[in-house]
mmCIF file of C-alpha atoms and ligand atoms in Angstrom:
data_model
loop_
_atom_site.group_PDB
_atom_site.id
_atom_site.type_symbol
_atom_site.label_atom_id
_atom_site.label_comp_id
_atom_site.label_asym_id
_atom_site.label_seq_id
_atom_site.Cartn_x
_atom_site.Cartn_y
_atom_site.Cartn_z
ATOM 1 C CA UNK Y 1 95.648 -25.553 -6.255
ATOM 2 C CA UNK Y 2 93.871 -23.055 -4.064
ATOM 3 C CA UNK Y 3 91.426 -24.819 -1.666
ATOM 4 C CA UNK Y 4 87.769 -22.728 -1.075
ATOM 5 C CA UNK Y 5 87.417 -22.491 2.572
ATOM 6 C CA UNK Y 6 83.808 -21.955 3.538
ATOM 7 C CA UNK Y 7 82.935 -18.743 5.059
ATOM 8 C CA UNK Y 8 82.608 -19.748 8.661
ATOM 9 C CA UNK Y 9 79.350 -18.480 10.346
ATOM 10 C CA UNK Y 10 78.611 -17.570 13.879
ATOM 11 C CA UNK Y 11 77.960 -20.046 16.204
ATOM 12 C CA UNK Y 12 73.999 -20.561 16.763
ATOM 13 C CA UNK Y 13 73.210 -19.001 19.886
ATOM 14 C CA UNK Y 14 70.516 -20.875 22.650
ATOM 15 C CA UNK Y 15 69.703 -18.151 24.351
ATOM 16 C CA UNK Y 16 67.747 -14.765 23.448
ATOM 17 C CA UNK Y 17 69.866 -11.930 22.466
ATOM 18 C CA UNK Y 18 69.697 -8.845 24.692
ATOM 19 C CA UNK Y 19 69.100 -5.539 23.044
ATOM 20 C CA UNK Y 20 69.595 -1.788 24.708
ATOM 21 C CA UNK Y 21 67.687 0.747 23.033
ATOM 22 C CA UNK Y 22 69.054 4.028 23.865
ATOM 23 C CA UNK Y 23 67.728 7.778 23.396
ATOM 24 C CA UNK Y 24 67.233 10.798 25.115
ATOM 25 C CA UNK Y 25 63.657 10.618 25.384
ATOM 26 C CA UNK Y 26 60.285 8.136 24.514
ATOM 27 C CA UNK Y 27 61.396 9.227 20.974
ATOM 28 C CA UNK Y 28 63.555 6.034 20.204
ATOM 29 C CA UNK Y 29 60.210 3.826 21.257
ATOM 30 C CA UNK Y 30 59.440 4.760 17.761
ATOM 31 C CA UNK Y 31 62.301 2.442 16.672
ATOM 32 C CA UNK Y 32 61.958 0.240 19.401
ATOM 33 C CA UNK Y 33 58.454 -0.644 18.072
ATOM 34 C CA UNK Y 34 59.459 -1.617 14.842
ATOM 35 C CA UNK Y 35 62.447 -3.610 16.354
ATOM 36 C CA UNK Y 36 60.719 -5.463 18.762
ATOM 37 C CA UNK Y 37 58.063 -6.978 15.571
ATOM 38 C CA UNK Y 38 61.089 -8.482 14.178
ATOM 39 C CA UNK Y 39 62.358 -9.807 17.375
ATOM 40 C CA UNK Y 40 59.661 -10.368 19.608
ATOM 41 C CA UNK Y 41 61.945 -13.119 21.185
ATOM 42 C CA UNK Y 42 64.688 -10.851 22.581
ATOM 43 C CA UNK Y 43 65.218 -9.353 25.749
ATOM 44 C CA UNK Y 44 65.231 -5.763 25.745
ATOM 45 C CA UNK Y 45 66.348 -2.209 28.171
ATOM 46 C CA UNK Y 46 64.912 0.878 26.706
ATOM 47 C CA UNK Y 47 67.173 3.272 28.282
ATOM 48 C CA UNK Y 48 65.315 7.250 28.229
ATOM 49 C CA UNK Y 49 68.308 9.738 28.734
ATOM 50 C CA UNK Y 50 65.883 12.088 30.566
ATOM 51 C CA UNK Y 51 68.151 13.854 32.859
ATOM 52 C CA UNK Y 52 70.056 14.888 29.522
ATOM 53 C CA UNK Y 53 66.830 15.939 27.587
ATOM 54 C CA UNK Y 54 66.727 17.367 25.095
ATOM 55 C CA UNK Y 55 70.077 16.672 23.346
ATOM 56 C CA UNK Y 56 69.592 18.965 20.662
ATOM 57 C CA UNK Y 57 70.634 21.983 22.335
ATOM 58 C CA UNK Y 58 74.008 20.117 23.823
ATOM 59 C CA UNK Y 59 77.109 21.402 22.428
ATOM 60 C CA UNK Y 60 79.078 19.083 20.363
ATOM 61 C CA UNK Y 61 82.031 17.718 23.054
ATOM 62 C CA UNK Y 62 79.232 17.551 26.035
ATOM 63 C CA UNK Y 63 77.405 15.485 24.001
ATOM 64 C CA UNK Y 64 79.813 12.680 23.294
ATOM 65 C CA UNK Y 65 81.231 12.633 26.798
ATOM 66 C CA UNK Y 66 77.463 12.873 28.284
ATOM 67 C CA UNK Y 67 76.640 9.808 25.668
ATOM 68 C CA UNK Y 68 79.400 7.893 26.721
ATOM 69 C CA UNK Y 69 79.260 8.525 30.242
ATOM 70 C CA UNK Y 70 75.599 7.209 30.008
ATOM 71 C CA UNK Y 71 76.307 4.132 28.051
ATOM 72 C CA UNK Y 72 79.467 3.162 30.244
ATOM 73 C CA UNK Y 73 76.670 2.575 33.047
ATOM 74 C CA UNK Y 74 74.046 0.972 31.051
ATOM 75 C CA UNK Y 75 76.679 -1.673 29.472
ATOM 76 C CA UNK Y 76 77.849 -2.440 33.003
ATOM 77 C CA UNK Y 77 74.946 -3.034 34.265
ATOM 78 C CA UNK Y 78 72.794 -4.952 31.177
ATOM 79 C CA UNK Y 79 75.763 -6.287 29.011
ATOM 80 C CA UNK Y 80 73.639 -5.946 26.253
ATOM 81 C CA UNK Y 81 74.471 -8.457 23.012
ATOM 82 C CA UNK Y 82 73.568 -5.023 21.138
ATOM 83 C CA UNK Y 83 73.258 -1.717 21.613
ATOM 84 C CA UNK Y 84 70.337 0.547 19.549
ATOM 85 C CA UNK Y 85 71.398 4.288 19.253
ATOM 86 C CA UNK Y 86 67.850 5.659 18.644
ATOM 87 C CA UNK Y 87 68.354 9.105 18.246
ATOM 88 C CA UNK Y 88 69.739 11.084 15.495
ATOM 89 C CA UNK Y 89 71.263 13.909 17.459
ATOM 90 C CA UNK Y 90 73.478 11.037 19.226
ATOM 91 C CA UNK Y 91 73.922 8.746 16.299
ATOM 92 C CA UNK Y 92 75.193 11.964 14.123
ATOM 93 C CA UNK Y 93 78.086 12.675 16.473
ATOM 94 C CA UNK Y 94 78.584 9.778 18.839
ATOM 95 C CA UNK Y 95 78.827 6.455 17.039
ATOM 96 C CA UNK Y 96 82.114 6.789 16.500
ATOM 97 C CA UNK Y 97 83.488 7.407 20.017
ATOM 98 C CA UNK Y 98 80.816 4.645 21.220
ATOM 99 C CA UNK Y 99 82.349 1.643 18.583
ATOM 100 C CA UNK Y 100 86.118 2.848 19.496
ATOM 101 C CA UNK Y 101 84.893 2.408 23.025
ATOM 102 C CA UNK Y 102 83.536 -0.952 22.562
ATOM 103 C CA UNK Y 103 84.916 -2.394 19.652
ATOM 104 C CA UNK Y 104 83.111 -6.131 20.320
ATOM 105 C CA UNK Y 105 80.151 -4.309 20.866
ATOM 106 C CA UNK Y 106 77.669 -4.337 17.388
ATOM 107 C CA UNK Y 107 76.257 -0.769 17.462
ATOM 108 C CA UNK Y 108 73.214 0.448 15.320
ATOM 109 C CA UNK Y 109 72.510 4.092 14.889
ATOM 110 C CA UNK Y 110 69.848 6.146 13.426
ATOM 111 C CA UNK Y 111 70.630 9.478 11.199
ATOM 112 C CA UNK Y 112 68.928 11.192 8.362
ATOM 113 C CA UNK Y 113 67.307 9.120 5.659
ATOM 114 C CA UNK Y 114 68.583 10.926 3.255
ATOM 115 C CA UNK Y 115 69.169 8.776 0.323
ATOM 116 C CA UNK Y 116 65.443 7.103 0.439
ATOM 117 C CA UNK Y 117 64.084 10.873 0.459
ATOM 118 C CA UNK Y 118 66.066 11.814 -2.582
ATOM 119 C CA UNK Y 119 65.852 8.856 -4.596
ATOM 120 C CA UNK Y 120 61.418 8.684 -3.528
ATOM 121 C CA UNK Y 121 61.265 12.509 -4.115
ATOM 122 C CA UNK Y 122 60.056 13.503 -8.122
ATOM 123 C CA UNK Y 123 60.190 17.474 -7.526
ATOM 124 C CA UNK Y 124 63.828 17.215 -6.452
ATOM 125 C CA UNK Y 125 62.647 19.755 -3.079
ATOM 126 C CA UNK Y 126 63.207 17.567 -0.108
ATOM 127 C CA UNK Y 127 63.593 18.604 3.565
ATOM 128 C CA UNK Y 128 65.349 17.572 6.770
ATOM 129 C CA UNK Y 129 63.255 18.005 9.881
ATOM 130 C CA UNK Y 130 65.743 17.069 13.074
ATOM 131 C CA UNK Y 131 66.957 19.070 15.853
ATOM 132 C CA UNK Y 132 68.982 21.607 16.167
ATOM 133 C CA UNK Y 133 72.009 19.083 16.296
ATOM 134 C CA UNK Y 134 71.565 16.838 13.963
ATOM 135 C CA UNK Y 135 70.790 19.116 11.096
ATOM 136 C CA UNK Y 136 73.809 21.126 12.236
ATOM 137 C CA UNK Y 137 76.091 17.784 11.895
ATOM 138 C CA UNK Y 138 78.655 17.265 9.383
ATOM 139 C CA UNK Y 139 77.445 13.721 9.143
ATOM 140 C CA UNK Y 140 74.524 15.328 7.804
ATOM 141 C CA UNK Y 141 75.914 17.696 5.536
ATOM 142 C CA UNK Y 142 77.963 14.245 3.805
ATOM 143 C CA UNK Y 143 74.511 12.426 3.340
ATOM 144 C CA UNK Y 144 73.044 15.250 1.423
ATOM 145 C CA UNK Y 145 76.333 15.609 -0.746
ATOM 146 C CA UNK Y 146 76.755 11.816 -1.538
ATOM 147 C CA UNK Y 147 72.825 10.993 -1.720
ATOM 148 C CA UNK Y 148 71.180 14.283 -2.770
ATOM 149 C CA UNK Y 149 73.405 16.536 -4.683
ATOM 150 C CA UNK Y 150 70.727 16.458 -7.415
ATOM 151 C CA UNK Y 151 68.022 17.758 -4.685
ATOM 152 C CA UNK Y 152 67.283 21.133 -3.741
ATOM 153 C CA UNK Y 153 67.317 20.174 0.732
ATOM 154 C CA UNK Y 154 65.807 22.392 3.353
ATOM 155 C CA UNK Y 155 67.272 21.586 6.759
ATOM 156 C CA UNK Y 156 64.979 22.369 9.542
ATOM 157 C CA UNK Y 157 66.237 22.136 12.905
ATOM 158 C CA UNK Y 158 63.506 22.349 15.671
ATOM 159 C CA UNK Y 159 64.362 23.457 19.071
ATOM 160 C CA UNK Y 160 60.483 22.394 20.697
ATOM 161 C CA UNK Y 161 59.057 19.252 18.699
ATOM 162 C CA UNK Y 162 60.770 16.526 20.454
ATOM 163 C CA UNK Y 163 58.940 18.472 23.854
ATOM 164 C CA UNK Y 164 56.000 18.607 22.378
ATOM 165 C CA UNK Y 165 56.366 14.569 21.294
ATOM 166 C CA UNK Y 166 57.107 14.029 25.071
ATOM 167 C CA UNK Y 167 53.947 16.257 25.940
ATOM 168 C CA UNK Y 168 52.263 14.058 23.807
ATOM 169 C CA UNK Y 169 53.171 10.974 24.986
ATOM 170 C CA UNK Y 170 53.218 12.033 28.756
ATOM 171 C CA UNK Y 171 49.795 13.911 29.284
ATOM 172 C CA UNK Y 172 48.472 14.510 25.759
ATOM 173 C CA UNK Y 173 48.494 18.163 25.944
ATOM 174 C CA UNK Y 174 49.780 19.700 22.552
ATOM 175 C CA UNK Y 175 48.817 22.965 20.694
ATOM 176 C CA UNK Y 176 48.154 22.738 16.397
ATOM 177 C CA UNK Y 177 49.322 26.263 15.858
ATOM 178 C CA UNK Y 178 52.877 25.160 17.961
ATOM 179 C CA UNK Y 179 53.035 22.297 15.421
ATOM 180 C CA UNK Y 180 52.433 23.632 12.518
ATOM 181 C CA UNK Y 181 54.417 26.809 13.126
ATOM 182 C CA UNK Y 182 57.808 24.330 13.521
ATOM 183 C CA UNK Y 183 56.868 22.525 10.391
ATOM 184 C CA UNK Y 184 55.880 25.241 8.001
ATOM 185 C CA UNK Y 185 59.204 26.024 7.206
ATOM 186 C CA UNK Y 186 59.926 22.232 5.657
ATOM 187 C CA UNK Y 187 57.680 23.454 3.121
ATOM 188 C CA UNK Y 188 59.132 25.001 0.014
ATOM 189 C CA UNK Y 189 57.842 25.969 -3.246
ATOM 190 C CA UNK Y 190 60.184 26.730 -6.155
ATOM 191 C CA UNK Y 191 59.111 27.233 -10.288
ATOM 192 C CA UNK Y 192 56.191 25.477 -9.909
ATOM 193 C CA UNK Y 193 57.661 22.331 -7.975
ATOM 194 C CA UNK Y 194 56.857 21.613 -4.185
ATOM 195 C CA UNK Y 195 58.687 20.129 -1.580
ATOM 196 C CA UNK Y 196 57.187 16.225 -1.269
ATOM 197 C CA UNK Y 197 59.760 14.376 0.861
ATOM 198 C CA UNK Y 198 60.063 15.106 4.284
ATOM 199 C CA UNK Y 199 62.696 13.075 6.220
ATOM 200 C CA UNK Y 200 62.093 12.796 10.224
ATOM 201 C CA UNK Y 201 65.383 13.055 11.426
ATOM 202 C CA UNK Y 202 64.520 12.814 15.105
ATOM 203 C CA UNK Y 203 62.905 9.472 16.332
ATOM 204 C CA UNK Y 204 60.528 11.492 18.777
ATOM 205 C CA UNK Y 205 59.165 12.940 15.166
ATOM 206 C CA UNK Y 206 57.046 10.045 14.151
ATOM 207 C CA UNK Y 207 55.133 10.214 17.299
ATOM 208 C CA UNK Y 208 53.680 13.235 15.076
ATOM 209 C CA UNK Y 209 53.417 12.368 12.282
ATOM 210 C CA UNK Y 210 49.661 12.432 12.356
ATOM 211 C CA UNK Y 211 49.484 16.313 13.532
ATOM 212 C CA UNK Y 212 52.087 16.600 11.185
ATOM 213 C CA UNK Y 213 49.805 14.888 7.672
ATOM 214 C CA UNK Y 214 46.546 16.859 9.502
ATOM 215 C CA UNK Y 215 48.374 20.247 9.602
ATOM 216 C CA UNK Y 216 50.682 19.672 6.392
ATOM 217 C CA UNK Y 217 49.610 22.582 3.987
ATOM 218 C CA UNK Y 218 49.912 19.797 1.238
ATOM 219 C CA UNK Y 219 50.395 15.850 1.344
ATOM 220 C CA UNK Y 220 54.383 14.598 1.363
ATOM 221 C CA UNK Y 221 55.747 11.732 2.363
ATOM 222 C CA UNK Y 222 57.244 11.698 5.512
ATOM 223 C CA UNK Y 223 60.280 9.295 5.885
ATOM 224 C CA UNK Y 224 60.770 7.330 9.107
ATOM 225 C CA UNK Y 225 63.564 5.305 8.812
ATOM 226 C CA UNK Y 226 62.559 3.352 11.544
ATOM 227 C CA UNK Y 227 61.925 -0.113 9.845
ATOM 228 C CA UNK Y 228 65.247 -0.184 8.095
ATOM 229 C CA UNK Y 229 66.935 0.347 11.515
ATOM 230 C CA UNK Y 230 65.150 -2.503 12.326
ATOM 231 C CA UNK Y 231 66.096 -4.980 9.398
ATOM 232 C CA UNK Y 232 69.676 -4.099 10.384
ATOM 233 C CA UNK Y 233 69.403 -5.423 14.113
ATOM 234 C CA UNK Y 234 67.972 -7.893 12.906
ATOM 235 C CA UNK Y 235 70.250 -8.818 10.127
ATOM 236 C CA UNK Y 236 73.294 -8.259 12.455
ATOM 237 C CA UNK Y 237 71.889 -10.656 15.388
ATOM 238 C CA UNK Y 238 71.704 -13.462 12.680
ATOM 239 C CA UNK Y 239 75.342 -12.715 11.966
ATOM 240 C CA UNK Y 240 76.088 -13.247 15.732
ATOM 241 C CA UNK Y 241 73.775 -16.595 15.642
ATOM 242 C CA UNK Y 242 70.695 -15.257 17.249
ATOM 243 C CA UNK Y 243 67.793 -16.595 14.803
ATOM 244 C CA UNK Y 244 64.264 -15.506 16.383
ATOM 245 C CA UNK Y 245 62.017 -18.443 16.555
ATOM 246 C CA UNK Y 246 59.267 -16.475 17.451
ATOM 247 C CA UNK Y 247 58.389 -19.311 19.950
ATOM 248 C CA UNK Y 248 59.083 -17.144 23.112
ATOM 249 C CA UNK Y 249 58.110 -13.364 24.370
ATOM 250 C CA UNK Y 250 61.511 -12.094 25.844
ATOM 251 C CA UNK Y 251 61.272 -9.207 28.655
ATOM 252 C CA UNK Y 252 61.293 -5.175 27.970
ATOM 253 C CA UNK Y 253 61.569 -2.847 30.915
ATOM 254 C CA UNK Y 254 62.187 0.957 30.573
ATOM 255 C CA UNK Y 255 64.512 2.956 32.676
ATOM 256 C CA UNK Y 256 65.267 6.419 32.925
ATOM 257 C CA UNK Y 257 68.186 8.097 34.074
ATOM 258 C CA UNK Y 258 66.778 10.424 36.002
ATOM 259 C CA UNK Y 259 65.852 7.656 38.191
ATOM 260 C CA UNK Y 260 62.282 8.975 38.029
ATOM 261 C CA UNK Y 261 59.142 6.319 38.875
ATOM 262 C CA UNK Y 262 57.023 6.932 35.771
ATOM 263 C CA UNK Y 263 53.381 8.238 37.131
ATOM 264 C CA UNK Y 264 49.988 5.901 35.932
ATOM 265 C CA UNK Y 265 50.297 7.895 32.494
ATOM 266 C CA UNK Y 266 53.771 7.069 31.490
ATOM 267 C CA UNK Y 267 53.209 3.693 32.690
ATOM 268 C CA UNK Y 268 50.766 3.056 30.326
ATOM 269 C CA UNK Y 269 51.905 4.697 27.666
ATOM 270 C CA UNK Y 270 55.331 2.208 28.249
ATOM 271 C CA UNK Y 271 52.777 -0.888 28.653
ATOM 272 C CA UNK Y 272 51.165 0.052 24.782
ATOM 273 C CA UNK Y 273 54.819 -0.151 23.817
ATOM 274 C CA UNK Y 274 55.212 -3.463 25.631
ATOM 275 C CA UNK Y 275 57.324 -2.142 28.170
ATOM 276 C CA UNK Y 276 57.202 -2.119 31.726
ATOM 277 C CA UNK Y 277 59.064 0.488 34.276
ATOM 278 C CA UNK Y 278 62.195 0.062 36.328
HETATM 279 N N1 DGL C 1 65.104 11.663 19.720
HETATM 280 C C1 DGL C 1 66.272 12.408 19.471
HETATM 281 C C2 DGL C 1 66.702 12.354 18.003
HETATM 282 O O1 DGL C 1 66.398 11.413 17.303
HETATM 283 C C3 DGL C 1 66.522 13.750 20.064
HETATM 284 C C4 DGL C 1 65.572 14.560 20.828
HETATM 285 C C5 DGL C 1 66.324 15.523 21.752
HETATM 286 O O2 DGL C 1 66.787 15.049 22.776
HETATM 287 O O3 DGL C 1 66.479 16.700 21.405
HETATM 288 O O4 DGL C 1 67.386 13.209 17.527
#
């Protein structure tokens, strides 16, 4: 007779689990946000590649040997539990190389959320607003053919809006007409049918998004796929044992690899994020 072994779960852990959230800019606070709700209880390193900014210019080998480079550093020096890949232009190309790298090592990326935009959109006209990179990706070409062969997509790669995100979030200055100029072409219309899905493939995007509804030349949805990256850190720390009790508020610093000290402005822009420099 066969016996049934029970499926052995992790061991509980006591301690908080330490997360690195990694992207080339403030963009991946947008994911850090959403991941910190869930797991106010953890430790975290938000790690802004800024001497690398922007990535989506980078050609494709620089890339993954700049990413790794990067993350060699950061793992050494945080040995993170987990490791939060919140960019698109990275996660599109790099994920790969990063899990070969460190196979013990649970990775979450971000890409293109594809699938929700094709299976929310009812006109079947859905675009793909990321950089230059990520649009370009193969990875991104395969979502669109498994998830939205039935959908007419636009792929719209940006080369200025994750600058003008960081202009944003670093002194506020930003221009409507520079805005709307890199959206406008996200916006199709086709026998009658509009495009009314737009997915924002680069986490600085969502910093935006409310130039992006004010300047919109009709209302879509814009997809963030932010709080589904979220649910799966989450999901994957239980697997390792790390419940959140929400009984404790862990730590969150920033650092930047440019080794800059972040003026009063950036400073407080990290501390609305929860996050404090260095
Ligand atoms: N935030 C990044 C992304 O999600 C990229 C911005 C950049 O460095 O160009 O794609």
């Amino acid at each position: 007779m066969r016996r049934i072994l029970p499926i052995r779960s992790a061991a509980r852990m006591t301690r908080p689990p330490k997360l690195l959230v990694f992207d080339s800019g403030l963009g991946g606070l947008t994911v850090f946000s959403e991941i910190i709700k869930l797991r106010p209880g953890a430790d975290y390193v938000y790690c802004a590649d800024d001497a690398g900014f922007p990535y989506g210019s980078w050609k494709e080998p620089e890339l993954v040997a700049r990413v790794v480079s990067v993350m060699e550093t950061l793992i050494a020096a945080h040995a993170p539990d987990m490791a939060v890949i919140a960019c698109n232009t990275a996660s599109t190309l790099v994920l790969p190389h990063l899990r070969d790298r460190w196979p013990q090592l649970p990775f979450v990326g971000t890409v293109p959320a594809i699938k929700p935009a094709a299976e929310r959109s009812r006109s079947h006209l859905i675009s793909v607003l990321g950089t230059p990179g990520t649009v370009a990706r193969d990875y991104t070409q395969n979502l669109i053919a498994q998830f939205a062969a039935h959908c007419r997509v636009t792929l719209v790669g940006s080369a200025t809006l994750a600058r003008i995100a960081e202009a944003r979030m670093q002194n506020g200055g930003v221009c409507d007409e520079d805005i709307a100029a890199e959206i406008a072409p996200c916006f199709v219309e086709q026998d009658g049918r509009r495009t009314d899905a737009i997915v924002l493939a680069c986490t600085h995007y969502p910093l935006l998004v409310e130039d992006f509804r004010r300047l919109a030349p009709w209302p879509v949805d814009w997809i963030d796929p932010a709080p589904a990256i979220a649910r799966r850190a989450d999901q994957l720390l239980r697997e390792r044992g790390f419940e959140e009790t929400f009984a404790a508020t862990g730590s969150a610093r920033a650092v930047f690899t440019s080794g800059k000290k972040p003026d009063a402005q950036l400073r407080a822009t990290l501390a609305r994020f929860g996050l404090v420099a260095g």
